[in-house]
Short mmCIF file of C-alpha atoms in Angstrom, two decimals:
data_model
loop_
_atom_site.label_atom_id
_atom_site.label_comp_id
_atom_site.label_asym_id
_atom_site.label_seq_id
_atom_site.Cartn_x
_atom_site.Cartn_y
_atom_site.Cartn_z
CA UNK A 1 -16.84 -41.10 -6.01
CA UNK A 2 -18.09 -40.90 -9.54
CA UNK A 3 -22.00 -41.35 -9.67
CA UNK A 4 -21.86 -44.56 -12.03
CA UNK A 5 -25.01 -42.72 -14.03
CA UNK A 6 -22.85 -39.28 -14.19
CA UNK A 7 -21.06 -39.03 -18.09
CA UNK A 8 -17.07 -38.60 -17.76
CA UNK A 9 -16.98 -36.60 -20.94
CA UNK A 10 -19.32 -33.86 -19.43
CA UNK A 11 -17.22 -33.43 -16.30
CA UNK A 12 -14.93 -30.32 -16.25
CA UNK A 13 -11.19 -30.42 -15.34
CA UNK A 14 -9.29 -27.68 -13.39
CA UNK A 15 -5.66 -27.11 -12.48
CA UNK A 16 -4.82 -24.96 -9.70
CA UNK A 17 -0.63 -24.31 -9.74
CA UNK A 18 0.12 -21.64 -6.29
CA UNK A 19 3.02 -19.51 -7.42
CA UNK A 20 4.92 -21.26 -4.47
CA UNK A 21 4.96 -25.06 -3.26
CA UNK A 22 2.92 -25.50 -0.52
CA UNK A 23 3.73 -26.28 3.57
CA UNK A 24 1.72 -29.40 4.37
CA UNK A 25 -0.17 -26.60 6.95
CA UNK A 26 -1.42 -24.86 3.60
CA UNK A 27 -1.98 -27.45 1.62
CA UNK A 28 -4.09 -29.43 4.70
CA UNK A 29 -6.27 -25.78 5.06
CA UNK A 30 -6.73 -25.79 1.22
CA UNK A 31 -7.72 -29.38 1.17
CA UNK A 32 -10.20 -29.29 3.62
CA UNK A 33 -11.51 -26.01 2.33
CA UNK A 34 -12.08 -27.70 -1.43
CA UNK A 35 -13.49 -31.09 0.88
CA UNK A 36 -16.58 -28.40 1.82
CA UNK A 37 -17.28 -27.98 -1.60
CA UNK A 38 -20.30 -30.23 -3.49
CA UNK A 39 -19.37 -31.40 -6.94
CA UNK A 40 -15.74 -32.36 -6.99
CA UNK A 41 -15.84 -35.80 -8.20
CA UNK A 42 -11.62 -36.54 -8.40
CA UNK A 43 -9.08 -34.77 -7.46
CA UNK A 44 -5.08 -34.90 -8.65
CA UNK A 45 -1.90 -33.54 -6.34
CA UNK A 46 1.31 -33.14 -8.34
CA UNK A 47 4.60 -32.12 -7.09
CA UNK A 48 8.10 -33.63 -6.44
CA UNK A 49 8.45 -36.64 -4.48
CA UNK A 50 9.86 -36.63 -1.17
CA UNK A 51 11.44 -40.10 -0.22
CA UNK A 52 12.19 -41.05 3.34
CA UNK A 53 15.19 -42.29 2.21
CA UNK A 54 18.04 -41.43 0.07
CA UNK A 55 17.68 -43.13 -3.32
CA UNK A 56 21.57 -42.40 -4.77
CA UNK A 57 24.74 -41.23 -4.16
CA UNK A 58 27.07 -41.67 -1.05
CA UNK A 59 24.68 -41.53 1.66
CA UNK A 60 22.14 -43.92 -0.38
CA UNK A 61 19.72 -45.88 2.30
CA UNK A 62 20.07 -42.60 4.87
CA UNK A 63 16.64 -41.70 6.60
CA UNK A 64 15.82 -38.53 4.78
CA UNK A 65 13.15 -37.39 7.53
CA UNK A 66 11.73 -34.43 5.43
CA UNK A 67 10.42 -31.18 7.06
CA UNK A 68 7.48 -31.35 4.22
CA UNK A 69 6.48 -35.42 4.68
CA UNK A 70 4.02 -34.90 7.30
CA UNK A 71 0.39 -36.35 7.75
CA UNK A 72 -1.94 -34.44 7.13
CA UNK A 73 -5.90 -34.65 7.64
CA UNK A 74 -8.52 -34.36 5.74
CA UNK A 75 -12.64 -34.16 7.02
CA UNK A 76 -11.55 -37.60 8.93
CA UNK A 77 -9.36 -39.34 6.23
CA UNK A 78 -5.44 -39.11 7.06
CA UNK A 79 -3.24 -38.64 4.44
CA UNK A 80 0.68 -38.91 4.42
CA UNK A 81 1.97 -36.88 1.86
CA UNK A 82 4.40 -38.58 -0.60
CA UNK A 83 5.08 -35.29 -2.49
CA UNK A 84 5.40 -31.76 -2.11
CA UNK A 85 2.21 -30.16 -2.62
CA UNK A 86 2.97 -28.54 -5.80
CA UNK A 87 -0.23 -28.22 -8.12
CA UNK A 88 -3.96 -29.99 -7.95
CA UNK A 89 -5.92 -30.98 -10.78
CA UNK A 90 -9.46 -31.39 -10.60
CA UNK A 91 -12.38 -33.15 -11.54
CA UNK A 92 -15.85 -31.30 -10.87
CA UNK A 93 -19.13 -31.23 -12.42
CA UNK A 94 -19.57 -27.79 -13.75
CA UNK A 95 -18.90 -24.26 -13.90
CA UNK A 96 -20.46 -23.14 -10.99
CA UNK A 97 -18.49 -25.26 -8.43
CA UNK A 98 -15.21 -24.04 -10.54
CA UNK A 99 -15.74 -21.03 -9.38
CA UNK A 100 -16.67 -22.24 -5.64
CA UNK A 101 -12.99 -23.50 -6.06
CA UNK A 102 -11.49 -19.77 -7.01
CA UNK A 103 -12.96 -18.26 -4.42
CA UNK A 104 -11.27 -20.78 -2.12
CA UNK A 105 -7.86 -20.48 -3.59
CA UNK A 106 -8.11 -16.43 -3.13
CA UNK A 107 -8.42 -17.18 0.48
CA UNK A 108 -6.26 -20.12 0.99
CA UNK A 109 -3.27 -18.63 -1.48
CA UNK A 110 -2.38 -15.58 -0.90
CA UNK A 111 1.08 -15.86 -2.44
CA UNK A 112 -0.86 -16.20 -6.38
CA UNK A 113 -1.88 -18.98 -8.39
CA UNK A 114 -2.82 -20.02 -12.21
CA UNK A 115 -6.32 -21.38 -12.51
CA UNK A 116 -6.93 -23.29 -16.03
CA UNK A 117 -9.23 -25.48 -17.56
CA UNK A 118 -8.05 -28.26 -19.79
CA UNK A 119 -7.35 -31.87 -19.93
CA UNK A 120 -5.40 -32.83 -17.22
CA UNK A 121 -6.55 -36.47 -16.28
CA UNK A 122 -6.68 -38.91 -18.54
CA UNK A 123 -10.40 -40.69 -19.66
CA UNK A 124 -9.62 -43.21 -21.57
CA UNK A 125 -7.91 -46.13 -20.84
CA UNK A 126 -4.12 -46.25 -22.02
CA UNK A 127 -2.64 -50.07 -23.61
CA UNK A 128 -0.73 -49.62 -19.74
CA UNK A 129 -3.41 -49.37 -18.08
CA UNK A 130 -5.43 -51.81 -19.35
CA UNK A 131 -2.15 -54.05 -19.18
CA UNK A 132 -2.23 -53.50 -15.46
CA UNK A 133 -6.03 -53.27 -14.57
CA UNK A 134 -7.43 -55.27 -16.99
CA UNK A 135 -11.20 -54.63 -18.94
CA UNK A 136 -13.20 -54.04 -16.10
CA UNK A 137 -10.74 -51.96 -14.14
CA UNK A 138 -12.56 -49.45 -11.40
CA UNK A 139 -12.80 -45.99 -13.84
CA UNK A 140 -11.93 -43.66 -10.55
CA UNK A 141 -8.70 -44.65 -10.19
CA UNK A 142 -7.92 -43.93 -14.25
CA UNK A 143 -5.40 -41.28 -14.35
CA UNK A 144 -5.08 -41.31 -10.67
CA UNK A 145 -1.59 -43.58 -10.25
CA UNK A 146 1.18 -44.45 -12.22
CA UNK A 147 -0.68 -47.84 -14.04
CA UNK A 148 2.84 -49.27 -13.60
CA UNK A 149 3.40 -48.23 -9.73
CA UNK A 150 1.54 -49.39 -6.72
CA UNK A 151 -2.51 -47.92 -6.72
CA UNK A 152 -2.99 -49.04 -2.58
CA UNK A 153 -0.78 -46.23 -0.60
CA UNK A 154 -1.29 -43.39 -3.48
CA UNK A 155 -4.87 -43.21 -4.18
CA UNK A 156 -7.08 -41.62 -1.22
CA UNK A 157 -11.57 -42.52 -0.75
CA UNK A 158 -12.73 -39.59 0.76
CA UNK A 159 -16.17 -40.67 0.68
CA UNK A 160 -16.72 -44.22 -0.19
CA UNK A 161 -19.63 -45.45 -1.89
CA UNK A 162 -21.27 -47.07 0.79
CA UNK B 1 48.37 2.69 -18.71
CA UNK B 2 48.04 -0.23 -16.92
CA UNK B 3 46.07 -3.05 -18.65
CA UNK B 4 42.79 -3.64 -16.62
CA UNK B 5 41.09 -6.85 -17.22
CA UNK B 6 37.56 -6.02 -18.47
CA UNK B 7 35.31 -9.16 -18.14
CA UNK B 8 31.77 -8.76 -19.14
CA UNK B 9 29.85 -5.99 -21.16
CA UNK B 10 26.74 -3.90 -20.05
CA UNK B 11 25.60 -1.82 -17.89
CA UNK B 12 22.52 -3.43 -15.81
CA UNK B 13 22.94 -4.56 -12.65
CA UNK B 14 23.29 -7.65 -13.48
CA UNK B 15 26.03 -7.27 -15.78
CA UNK B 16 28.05 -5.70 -13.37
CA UNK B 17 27.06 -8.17 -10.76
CA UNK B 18 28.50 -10.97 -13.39
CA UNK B 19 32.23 -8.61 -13.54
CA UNK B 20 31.86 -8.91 -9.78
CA UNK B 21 31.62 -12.85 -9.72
CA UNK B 22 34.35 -13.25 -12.83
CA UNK B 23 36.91 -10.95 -11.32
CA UNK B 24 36.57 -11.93 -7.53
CA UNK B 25 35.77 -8.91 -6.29
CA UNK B 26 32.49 -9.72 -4.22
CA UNK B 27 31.71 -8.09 -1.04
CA UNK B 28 31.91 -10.61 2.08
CA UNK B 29 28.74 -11.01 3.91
CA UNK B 30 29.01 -14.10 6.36
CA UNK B 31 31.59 -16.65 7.94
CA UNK B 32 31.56 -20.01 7.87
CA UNK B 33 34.38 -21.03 9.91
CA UNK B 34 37.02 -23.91 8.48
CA UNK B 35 35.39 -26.72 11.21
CA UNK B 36 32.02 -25.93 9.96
CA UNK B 37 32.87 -25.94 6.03
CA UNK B 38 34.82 -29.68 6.68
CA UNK B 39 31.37 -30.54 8.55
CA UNK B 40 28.68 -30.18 5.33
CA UNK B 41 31.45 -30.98 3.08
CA UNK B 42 32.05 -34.34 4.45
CA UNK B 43 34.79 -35.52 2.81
CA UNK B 44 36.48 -35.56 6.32
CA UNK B 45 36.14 -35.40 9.80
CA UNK B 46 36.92 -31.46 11.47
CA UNK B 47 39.81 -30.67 12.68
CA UNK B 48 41.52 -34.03 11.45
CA UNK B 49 44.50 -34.09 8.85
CA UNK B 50 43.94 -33.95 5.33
CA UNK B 51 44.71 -37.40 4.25
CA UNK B 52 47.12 -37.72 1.39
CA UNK B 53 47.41 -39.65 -1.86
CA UNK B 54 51.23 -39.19 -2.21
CA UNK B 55 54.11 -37.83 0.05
CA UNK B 56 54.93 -33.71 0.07
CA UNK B 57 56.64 -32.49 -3.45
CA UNK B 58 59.52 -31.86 -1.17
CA UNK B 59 59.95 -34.90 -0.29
CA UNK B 60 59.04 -36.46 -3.42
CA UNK B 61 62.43 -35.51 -5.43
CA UNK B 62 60.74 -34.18 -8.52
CA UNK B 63 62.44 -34.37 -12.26
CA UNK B 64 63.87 -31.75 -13.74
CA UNK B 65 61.30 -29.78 -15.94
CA UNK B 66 61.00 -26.23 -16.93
CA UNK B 67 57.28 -26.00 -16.54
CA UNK B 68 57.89 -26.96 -12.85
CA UNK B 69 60.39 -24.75 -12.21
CA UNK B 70 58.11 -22.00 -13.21
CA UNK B 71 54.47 -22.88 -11.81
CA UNK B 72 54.26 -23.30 -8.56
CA UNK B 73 52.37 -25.65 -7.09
CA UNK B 74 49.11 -25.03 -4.83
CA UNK B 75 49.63 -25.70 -1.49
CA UNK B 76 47.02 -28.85 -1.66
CA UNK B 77 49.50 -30.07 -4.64
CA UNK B 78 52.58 -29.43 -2.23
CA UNK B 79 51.43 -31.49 0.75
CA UNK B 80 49.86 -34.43 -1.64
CA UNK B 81 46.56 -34.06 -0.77
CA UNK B 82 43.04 -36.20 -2.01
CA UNK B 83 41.46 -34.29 -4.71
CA UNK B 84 37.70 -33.72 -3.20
CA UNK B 85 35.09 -31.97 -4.88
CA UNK B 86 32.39 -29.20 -3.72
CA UNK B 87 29.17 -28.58 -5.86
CA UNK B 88 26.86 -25.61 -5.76
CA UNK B 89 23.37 -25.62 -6.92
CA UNK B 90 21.45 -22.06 -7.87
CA UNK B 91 18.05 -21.49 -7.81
CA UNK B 92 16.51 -20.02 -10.99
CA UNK B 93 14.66 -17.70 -8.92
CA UNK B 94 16.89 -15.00 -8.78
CA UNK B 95 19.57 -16.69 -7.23
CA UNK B 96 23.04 -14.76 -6.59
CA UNK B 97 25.02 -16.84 -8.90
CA UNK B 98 24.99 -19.54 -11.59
CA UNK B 99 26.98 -22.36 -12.84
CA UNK B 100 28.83 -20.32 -15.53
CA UNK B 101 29.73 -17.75 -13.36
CA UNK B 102 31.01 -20.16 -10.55
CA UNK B 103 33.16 -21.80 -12.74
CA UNK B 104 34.45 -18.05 -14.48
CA UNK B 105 35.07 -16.85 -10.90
CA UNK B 106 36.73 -20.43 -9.77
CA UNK B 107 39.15 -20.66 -13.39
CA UNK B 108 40.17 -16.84 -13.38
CA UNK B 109 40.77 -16.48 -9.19
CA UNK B 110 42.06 -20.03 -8.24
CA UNK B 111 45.00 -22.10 -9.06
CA UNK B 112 44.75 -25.73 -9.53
CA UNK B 113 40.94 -26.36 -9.72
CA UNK B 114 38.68 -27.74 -12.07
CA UNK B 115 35.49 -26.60 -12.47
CA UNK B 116 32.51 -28.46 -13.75
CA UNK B 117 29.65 -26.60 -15.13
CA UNK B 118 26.30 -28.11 -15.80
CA UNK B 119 22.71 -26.74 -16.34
CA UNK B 120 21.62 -26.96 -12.51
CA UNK B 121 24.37 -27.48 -10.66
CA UNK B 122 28.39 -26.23 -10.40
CA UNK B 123 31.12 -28.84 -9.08
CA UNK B 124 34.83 -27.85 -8.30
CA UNK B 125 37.19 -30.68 -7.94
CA UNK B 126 40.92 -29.93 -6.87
CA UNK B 127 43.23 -30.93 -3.82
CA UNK B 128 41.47 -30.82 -0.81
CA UNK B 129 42.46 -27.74 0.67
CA UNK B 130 42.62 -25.46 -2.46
CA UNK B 131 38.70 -27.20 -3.04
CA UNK B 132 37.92 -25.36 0.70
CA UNK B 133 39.15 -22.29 0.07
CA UNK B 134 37.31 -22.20 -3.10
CA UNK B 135 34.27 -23.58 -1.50
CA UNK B 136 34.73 -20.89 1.74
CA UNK B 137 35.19 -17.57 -1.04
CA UNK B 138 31.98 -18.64 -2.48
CA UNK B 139 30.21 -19.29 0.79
CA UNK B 140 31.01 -16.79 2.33
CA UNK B 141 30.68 -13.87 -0.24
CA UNK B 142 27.55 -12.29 -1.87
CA UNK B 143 27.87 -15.23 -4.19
CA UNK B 144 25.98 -17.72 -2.01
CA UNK B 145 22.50 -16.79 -0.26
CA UNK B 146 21.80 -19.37 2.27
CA UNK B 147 18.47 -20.01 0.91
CA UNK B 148 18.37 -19.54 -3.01
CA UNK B 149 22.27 -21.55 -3.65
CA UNK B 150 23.06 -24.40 -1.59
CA UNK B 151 25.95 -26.81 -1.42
CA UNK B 152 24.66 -30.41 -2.91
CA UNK B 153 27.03 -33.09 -3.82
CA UNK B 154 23.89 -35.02 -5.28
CA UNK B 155 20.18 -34.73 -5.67
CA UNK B 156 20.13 -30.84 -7.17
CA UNK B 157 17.04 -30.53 -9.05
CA UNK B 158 15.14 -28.24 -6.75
CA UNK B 159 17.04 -25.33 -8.43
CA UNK B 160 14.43 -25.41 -10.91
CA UNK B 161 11.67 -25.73 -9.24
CA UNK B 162 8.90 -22.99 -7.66
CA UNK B 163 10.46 -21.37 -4.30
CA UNK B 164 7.81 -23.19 -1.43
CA UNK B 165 6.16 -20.94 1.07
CA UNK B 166 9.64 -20.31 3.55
CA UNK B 167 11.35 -19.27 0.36
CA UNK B 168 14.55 -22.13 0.99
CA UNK B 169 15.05 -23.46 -1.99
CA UNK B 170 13.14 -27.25 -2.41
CA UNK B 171 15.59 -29.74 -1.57
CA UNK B 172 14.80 -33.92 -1.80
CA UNK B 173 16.99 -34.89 0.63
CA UNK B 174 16.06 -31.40 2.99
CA UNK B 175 19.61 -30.51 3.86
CA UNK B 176 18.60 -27.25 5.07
CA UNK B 177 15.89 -25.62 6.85
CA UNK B 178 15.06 -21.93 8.23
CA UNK B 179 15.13 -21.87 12.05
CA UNK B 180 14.31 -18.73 13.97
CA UNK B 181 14.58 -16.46 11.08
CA UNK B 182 17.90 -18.01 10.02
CA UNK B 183 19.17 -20.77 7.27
CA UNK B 184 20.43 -23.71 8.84
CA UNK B 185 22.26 -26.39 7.43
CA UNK B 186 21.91 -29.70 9.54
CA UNK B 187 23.20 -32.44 6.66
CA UNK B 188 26.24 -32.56 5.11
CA UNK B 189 26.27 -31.99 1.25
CA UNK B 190 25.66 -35.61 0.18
CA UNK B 191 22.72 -36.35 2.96
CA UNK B 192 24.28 -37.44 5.62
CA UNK B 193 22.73 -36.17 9.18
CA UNK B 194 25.43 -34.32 10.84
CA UNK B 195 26.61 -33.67 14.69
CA UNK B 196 25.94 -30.27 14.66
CA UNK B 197 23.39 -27.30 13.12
CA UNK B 198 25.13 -25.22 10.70
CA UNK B 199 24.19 -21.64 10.76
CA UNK B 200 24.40 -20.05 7.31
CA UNK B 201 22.74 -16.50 8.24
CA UNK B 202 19.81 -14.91 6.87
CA UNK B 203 18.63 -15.11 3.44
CA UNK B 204 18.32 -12.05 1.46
CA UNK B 205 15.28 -10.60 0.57
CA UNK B 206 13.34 -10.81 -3.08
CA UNK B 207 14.64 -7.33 -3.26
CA UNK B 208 18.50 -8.07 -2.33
CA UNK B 209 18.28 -10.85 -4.08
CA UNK B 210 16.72 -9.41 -7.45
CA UNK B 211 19.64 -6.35 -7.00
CA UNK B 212 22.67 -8.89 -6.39
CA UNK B 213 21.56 -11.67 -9.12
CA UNK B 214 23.90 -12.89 -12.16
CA UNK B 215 20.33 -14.01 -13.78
CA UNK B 216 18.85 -12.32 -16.39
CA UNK B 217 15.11 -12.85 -15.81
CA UNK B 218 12.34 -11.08 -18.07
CA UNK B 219 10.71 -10.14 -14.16
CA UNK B 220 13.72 -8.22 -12.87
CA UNK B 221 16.24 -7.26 -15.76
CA UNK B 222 16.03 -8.69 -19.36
CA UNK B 223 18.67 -9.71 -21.18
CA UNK B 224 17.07 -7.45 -23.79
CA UNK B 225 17.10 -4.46 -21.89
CA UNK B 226 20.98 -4.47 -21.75
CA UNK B 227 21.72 -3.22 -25.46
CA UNK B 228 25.42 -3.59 -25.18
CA UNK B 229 25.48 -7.22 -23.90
CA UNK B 230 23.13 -8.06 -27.18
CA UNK B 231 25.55 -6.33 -29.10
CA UNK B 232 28.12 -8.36 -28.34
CA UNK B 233 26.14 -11.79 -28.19
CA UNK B 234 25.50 -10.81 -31.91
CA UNK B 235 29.03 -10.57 -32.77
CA UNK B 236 30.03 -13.39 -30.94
CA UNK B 237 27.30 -15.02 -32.75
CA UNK B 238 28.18 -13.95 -36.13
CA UNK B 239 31.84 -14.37 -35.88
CA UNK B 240 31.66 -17.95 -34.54
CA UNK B 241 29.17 -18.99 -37.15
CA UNK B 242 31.72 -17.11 -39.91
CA UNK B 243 34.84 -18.92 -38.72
CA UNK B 244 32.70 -22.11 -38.63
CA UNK B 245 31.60 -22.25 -42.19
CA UNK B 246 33.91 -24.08 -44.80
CA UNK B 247 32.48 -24.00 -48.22
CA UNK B 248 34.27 -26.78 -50.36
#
């Protein structure tokens, strides 16, 4: 949770892309592992989306059941995964916890990975966004969701403010 | 001297792996046996008839025509068969084969077939049972590897996509899976759970499959390292672009 006092434009933003798409067994150990660490404020998984069922063609509306859409758990939270793990993007609050975070991808990934610092959430408000959330919309869930999909079953409280 | 088809210039593996595809000549490395290939093609059920759109030629009473007289018709043509389709989808990561060279090595070794070519993804419509023997040469050969091409009558775009850990290429719908060391295919190529576990083999290594590719990749061989196949880009280049241009 962002510390309402903390300035967005001074956080840093990572992007951690494995040179392989992670098995929810990986991804769950690399999770946890980047859980341990102080100073992440948001974090971002990208990857294709698995759908339990088919969406088109001749078998439309079959259970796709896929070997990758498992739940996986995180400090206590579970989480089912809606996508292939395929890259994480990062908020944290400086340099020093970015490279906390390398040191756990060089264990957790041993099969390579590109590490970059950019712009890879969004800070600002978009005219979607504020179509959908309105003024006074929660800032922790910006750049989280699609503004036009559903924010419940996608976006995960690790640690709730209390 | 007899005439020898020559099909593709250069001399890097992968240039001669692309002769291999175009003139059919592949080494055969698995088999998928005919009861199996109906089962993850799914257009109908194994060991049943082919079901037909119009009665046998030789029954039909055809019209007099030249043309006729001197092409033969494939045997799915003969017996009236559906025309059914099969669809291959590479990976980028060194797969065996791609789209263009499906369809080269479908056109120049098969009668009757059409062959589709897109970026991701290869489809071969023609009567049923000239589509399966298509579908079983390229199965069966060094053109398929069980876990970098796959059959996929929809939902392809995994073939550009990262490998994940197993190294099976990512597939939505998860048609096939490694079991015990080997690919298995337990869906048929549309989605659709089947009775029965498929057993494709065991997928090559990153080092067969870097020596067997069609793909020119900057990380195995470049297309620049192969001076002759440039050369001949160029004049392909060049000439097209000549005969194109019409000053008025």
């Amino acid at each position: 949770m962002v510390d309402p006092t903390t300035n967005l434009e001074d956080l840093i933003q990572i992007e951690i892309c494995p040179a392989r798409f992670l098995s929810p067994e990986t991804a769950q150990e690399l999770l946890n592992e980047l859980t341990n660490i102080e100073g992440i404020t948001r974090a971002f998984i990208h990857g294709p989306r698995l759908p339990t069922t088919v969406p088109y063609g001749p078998a439309t509306g079959h259970d796709v059941d896929h070997k990758f859409s498992k739940t996986i758990k995180i400090g206590e939270t579970e989480l089912d995964l809606a996508v292939i793990f395929g890259r994480i993007r990062l908020e944290i609050l400086n340099e020093e916890v970015r490279e906390n975070i390398r040191e756990v991808c060089e264990r957790t990934l041993p099969m390579g990975y590109e590490f970059r610092q950019g712009l890879f959430i969004q800070k600002r408000q978009t005219v979607s966004d504020y179509a959908k959330r309105g003024p006074n919309a929660d800032p922790t869930t910006l750049g989280l969701a699609d503004p036009k999909g559903k924010v419940g079953n996608r976006v995960c409280m690790l640690n709730p403010a209390e | 001297m007899a005439y020898e088809a020559q099909y593709y210039p250069g001399a890097t593996s992968v240039a001669e792996n692309r002769r291999k595809h175009m003139s059919g000549k592949v080494e055969k490395l698995r088999e998928v046996s005919d009861d199996d290939l109906t089962l993850v093609l799914g257009h109908r059920a194994p060991g049943s008839d082919y079901p037909s759109t119009h009665p046998p030629l030789a029954e039909m009473g055809e019209p007099e025509c030249s043309v006729r007289e001197m092409v033969e018709a494939t045997p799915g043509a003969k017996a009236g068969d559906r025309v059914r389709y099969v669809q291959f989808v590479d990976s980028m990561y060194n797969a065996p084969s791609t789209p263009y060279f499906r369809t080269y090595a479908a056109a120049i070794n098969f009668r009757g077939v059409d062959p589709g070519t897109l970026s991701g993804r290869q489809v071969v419509e023609a009567r049923e049972r000239d589509m399966e023997e298509v579908a079983k040469f390229q199965l069966e050969t060094e053109m398929s590897c069980p876990a970098l091409a796959s059959l996929r009558g929809a939902t392809v775009h995994g073939h550009s996509l990262r490998l994940p850990e197993d190294g099976i290429m990512f597939d939505m719908l998860d048609r096939c899976r490694l079991e015990n060391g080997v690919v298995i295919m337990h869906k048929d190529q549309v989605g659709r759970a089947i009775d029965k576990k498929v057993d494709f083999g065991k997928p090559m290594s990153e080092e067969e499959a870097a020596k067997r590719t069609t793909i020119y990749r900057v990380d195995n061989v470049a297309f620049r390292d192969d001076a002759e196949v440039i050369e001949w880009v160029h004049t392909i280049f060049e000439k097209r672009t000549a005969y194109g241009f019409k000053p008025e």
